[in-house]
């Protein structure tokens, strides 16, 4: 186990899985057959609502008497290394959730079973096309869409009103509002922006005309140091240093906590965070339902008005290639892509994996903001090695340095060199 983890650091996800015998391999379908089993499903973080988890367990165990299904919650932090280690071992989970930006690394390494034969049963053309692309390799589907969600801005209506401000219509106005709110409310983040949160930095780059990385043939070129990207990064630094009092080395985990503690005026977060904010005060991850009337939401505005290009967060779901029970695991996957299960996700603010279920998001201001944001949402570079970039910590370190007031141009040039080395290795 330890050797595999070290291999991830030195060689990257694809190489580590190949060395462990995962690449190109597949599970023996006869291992699980139609018999009974104790199925293990890995879900990440608290994004999947409890109602959906309960539905999956009860439906699977009803359909397969004698079998059990156990959900094992994993942390997003360090997930790539943990998946690489466990998917290549003898004790692999059966069904795993993977971030859409991480999927390409595992599909190209042979870590997942080919789902092409059941793609129609899972949803076929009704599945979110961008997530189908993220979960496919060499023309075959290995990781089905699970859910999507663009980032929205949740805000405290009273703080905005007390400062004499209105919902911004441009990115510049959003930034200036954040700075003004921080100045008017000492100890409060006008815009909550912890240093490691690179996801929320991407819209500033894209809205200024920059890109993360571009591809020419087989060569990738990281673009953080382009003039356009630098303009966006300087806006990020302004927010981090003048509008945010979030930890300069903190991450984006559990953003509902500072929001409910009253130290956040604007919070850019995935759409499903509304559920976390309004969770019962006595829940395992308590929220602040008493703030519902004071909770506003809008799509992050772009440079010229309209919705900004935001990161299209979300996940894919797959059957592990080394699952001992591939047929039962595929049955569980079909439950997770069923209309009933996906409707539960939609009703809790996660964009369903099926286009036809978009109406389950409702018609309130959150649903409207999701529609606006999703229309302009973008993905990270479609390189099988992008997961290695994320796992390296280079992005997190870069933005922590920016939050600490570092020289943007010098830091960006150094980051480009690191990313070029990873993507082209």
PDB file of N, CA, C and O in Angstrom, residues 174-183 188-193 237-246 248:
ATOM      1  N   UNK A 174     -18.833  43.385  -8.179  1.00  0.00           N
ATOM      2  CA  UNK A 174     -18.804  42.321  -7.164  1.00  0.00           C
ATOM      3  C   UNK A 174     -17.587  42.485  -6.259  1.00  0.00           C
ATOM      4  O   UNK A 174     -17.687  42.407  -5.029  1.00  0.00           O
ATOM      5  N   UNK A 175     -16.424  42.733  -6.872  1.00  0.00           N
ATOM      6  CA  UNK A 175     -15.192  42.911  -6.107  1.00  0.00           C
ATOM      7  C   UNK A 175     -15.282  44.163  -5.231  1.00  0.00           C
ATOM      8  O   UNK A 175     -14.956  44.131  -4.035  1.00  0.00           O
ATOM      9  N   UNK A 176     -15.738  45.268  -5.813  1.00  0.00           N
ATOM     10  CA  UNK A 176     -15.817  46.519  -5.035  1.00  0.00           C
ATOM     11  C   UNK A 176     -16.829  46.398  -3.902  1.00  0.00           C
ATOM     12  O   UNK A 176     -16.614  46.931  -2.808  1.00  0.00           O
ATOM     13  N   UNK A 177     -17.927  45.693  -4.130  1.00  0.00           N
ATOM     14  CA  UNK A 177     -18.892  45.444  -3.062  1.00  0.00           C
ATOM     15  C   UNK A 177     -18.237  44.676  -1.919  1.00  0.00           C
ATOM     16  O   UNK A 177     -18.442  44.987  -0.735  1.00  0.00           O
ATOM     17  N   UNK A 178     -17.456  43.658  -2.277  1.00  0.00           N
ATOM     18  CA  UNK A 178     -16.794  42.846  -1.267  1.00  0.00           C
ATOM     19  C   UNK A 178     -15.831  43.653  -0.419  1.00  0.00           C
ATOM     20  O   UNK A 178     -15.784  43.505   0.811  1.00  0.00           O
ATOM     21  N   UNK A 179     -15.058  44.512  -1.065  1.00  0.00           N
ATOM     22  CA  UNK A 179     -14.106  45.361  -0.341  1.00  0.00           C
ATOM     23  C   UNK A 179     -14.862  46.315   0.587  1.00  0.00           C
ATOM     24  O   UNK A 179     -14.475  46.507   1.751  1.00  0.00           O
ATOM     25  N   UNK A 180     -15.946  46.908   0.084  1.00  0.00           N
ATOM     26  CA  UNK A 180     -16.728  47.854   0.890  1.00  0.00           C
ATOM     27  C   UNK A 180     -17.374  47.160   2.090  1.00  0.00           C
ATOM     28  O   UNK A 180     -17.405  47.708   3.201  1.00  0.00           O
ATOM     29  N   UNK A 181     -17.893  45.958   1.888  1.00  0.00           N
ATOM     30  CA  UNK A 181     -18.533  45.224   2.981  1.00  0.00           C
ATOM     31  C   UNK A 181     -17.529  44.834   4.054  1.00  0.00           C
ATOM     32  O   UNK A 181     -17.834  44.892   5.251  1.00  0.00           O
ATOM     33  N   UNK A 182     -16.325  44.461   3.653  1.00  0.00           N
ATOM     34  CA  UNK A 182     -15.287  44.116   4.628  1.00  0.00           C
ATOM     35  C   UNK A 182     -14.882  45.341   5.439  1.00  0.00           C
ATOM     36  O   UNK A 182     -14.665  45.255   6.657  1.00  0.00           O
ATOM     37  N   UNK A 183     -14.790  46.491   4.770  1.00  0.00           N
ATOM     38  CA  UNK A 183     -14.408  47.724   5.464  1.00  0.00           C
ATOM     39  C   UNK A 183     -15.491  48.170   6.444  1.00  0.00           C
ATOM     40  O   UNK A 183     -15.193  48.689   7.526  1.00  0.00           O
ATOM     41  N   UNK A 188     -15.457  40.616   9.214  1.00  0.00           N
ATOM     42  CA  UNK A 188     -16.354  39.925   8.294  1.00  0.00           C
ATOM     43  C   UNK A 188     -15.739  39.907   6.890  1.00  0.00           C
ATOM     44  O   UNK A 188     -15.188  40.914   6.439  1.00  0.00           O
ATOM     45  N   UNK A 189     -15.834  38.778   6.226  1.00  0.00           N
ATOM     46  CA  UNK A 189     -15.366  38.681   4.842  1.00  0.00           C
ATOM     47  C   UNK A 189     -16.441  39.228   3.916  1.00  0.00           C
ATOM     48  O   UNK A 189     -17.547  38.675   3.852  1.00  0.00           O
ATOM     49  N   UNK A 190     -16.128  40.328   3.230  1.00  0.00           N
ATOM     50  CA  UNK A 190     -17.064  40.833   2.230  1.00  0.00           C
ATOM     51  C   UNK A 190     -17.276  39.785   1.156  1.00  0.00           C
ATOM     52  O   UNK A 190     -18.382  39.586   0.646  1.00  0.00           O
ATOM     53  N   UNK A 191     -16.207  39.078   0.820  1.00  0.00           N
ATOM     54  CA  UNK A 191     -16.236  37.896  -0.047  1.00  0.00           C
ATOM     55  C   UNK A 191     -15.361  36.842   0.636  1.00  0.00           C
ATOM     56  O   UNK A 191     -14.161  37.065   0.825  1.00  0.00           O
ATOM     57  N   UNK A 192     -15.939  35.737   1.016  1.00  0.00           N
ATOM     58  CA  UNK A 192     -15.174  34.686   1.693  1.00  0.00           C
ATOM     59  C   UNK A 192     -14.287  33.976   0.676  1.00  0.00           C
ATOM     60  O   UNK A 192     -14.767  33.443  -0.323  1.00  0.00           O
ATOM     61  N   UNK A 193     -12.962  33.982   0.900  1.00  0.00           N
ATOM     62  CA  UNK A 193     -12.038  33.439  -0.100  1.00  0.00           C
ATOM     63  C   UNK A 193     -10.791  32.874   0.598  1.00  0.00           C
ATOM     64  O   UNK A 193      -9.748  33.523   0.663  1.00  0.00           O
ATOM     65  N   UNK A 237      -6.194  38.500  -6.064  1.00  0.00           N
ATOM     66  CA  UNK A 237      -5.377  38.962  -4.946  1.00  0.00           C
ATOM     67  C   UNK A 237      -6.038  40.133  -4.226  1.00  0.00           C
ATOM     68  O   UNK A 237      -5.979  40.225  -2.991  1.00  0.00           O
ATOM     69  N   UNK A 238      -6.688  41.008  -4.983  1.00  0.00           N
ATOM     70  CA  UNK A 238      -7.392  42.118  -4.355  1.00  0.00           C
ATOM     71  C   UNK A 238      -8.489  41.608  -3.425  1.00  0.00           C
ATOM     72  O   UNK A 238      -8.641  42.096  -2.292  1.00  0.00           O
ATOM     73  N   UNK A 239      -9.244  40.615  -3.893  1.00  0.00           N
ATOM     74  CA  UNK A 239     -10.305  40.046  -3.059  1.00  0.00           C
ATOM     75  C   UNK A 239      -9.718  39.378  -1.824  1.00  0.00           C
ATOM     76  O   UNK A 239     -10.186  39.588  -0.701  1.00  0.00           O
ATOM     77  N   UNK A 240      -8.676  38.577  -2.022  1.00  0.00           N
ATOM     78  CA  UNK A 240      -8.090  37.828  -0.910  1.00  0.00           C
ATOM     79  C   UNK A 240      -7.485  38.730   0.158  1.00  0.00           C
ATOM     80  O   UNK A 240      -7.524  38.413   1.344  1.00  0.00           O
ATOM     81  N   UNK A 241      -6.919  39.851  -0.269  1.00  0.00           N
ATOM     82  CA  UNK A 241      -6.210  40.716   0.684  1.00  0.00           C
ATOM     83  C   UNK A 241      -7.063  41.869   1.217  1.00  0.00           C
ATOM     84  O   UNK A 241      -6.789  42.390   2.293  1.00  0.00           O
ATOM     85  N   UNK A 242      -8.111  42.270   0.471  1.00  0.00           N
ATOM     86  CA  UNK A 242      -8.890  43.434   0.884  1.00  0.00           C
ATOM     87  C   UNK A 242     -10.345  43.123   1.235  1.00  0.00           C
ATOM     88  O   UNK A 242     -10.981  43.904   1.933  1.00  0.00           O
ATOM     89  N   UNK A 243     -10.873  41.993   0.723  1.00  0.00           N
ATOM     90  CA  UNK A 243     -12.287  41.697   0.951  1.00  0.00           C
ATOM     91  C   UNK A 243     -12.504  40.468   1.822  1.00  0.00           C
ATOM     92  O   UNK A 243     -13.617  40.240   2.286  1.00  0.00           O
ATOM     93  N   UNK A 244     -11.448  39.676   2.036  1.00  0.00           N
ATOM     94  CA  UNK A 244     -11.604  38.419   2.757  1.00  0.00           C
ATOM     95  C   UNK A 244     -10.738  38.368   4.004  1.00  0.00           C
ATOM     96  O   UNK A 244      -9.574  38.781   3.977  1.00  0.00           O
ATOM     97  N   UNK A 245     -11.326  37.863   5.091  1.00  0.00           N
ATOM     98  CA  UNK A 245     -10.547  37.608   6.305  1.00  0.00           C
ATOM     99  C   UNK A 245     -10.476  36.107   6.569  1.00  0.00           C
ATOM    100  O   UNK A 245     -10.140  35.669   7.664  1.00  0.00           O
ATOM    101  N   UNK A 246     -10.802  35.310   5.547  1.00  0.00           N
ATOM    102  CA  UNK A 246     -10.677  33.855   5.654  1.00  0.00           C
ATOM    103  C   UNK A 246      -9.209  33.489   5.824  1.00  0.00           C
ATOM    104  O   UNK A 246      -8.316  34.253   5.432  1.00  0.00           O
ATOM    105  N   UNK A 248      -5.593  32.548   5.233  1.00  0.00           N
ATOM    106  CA  UNK A 248      -4.816  32.642   3.985  1.00  0.00           C
ATOM    107  C   UNK A 248      -4.342  31.279   3.501  1.00  0.00           C
ATOM    108  O   UNK A 248      -4.057  31.104   2.315  1.00  0.00           O
TER     109      UNK A 248
END
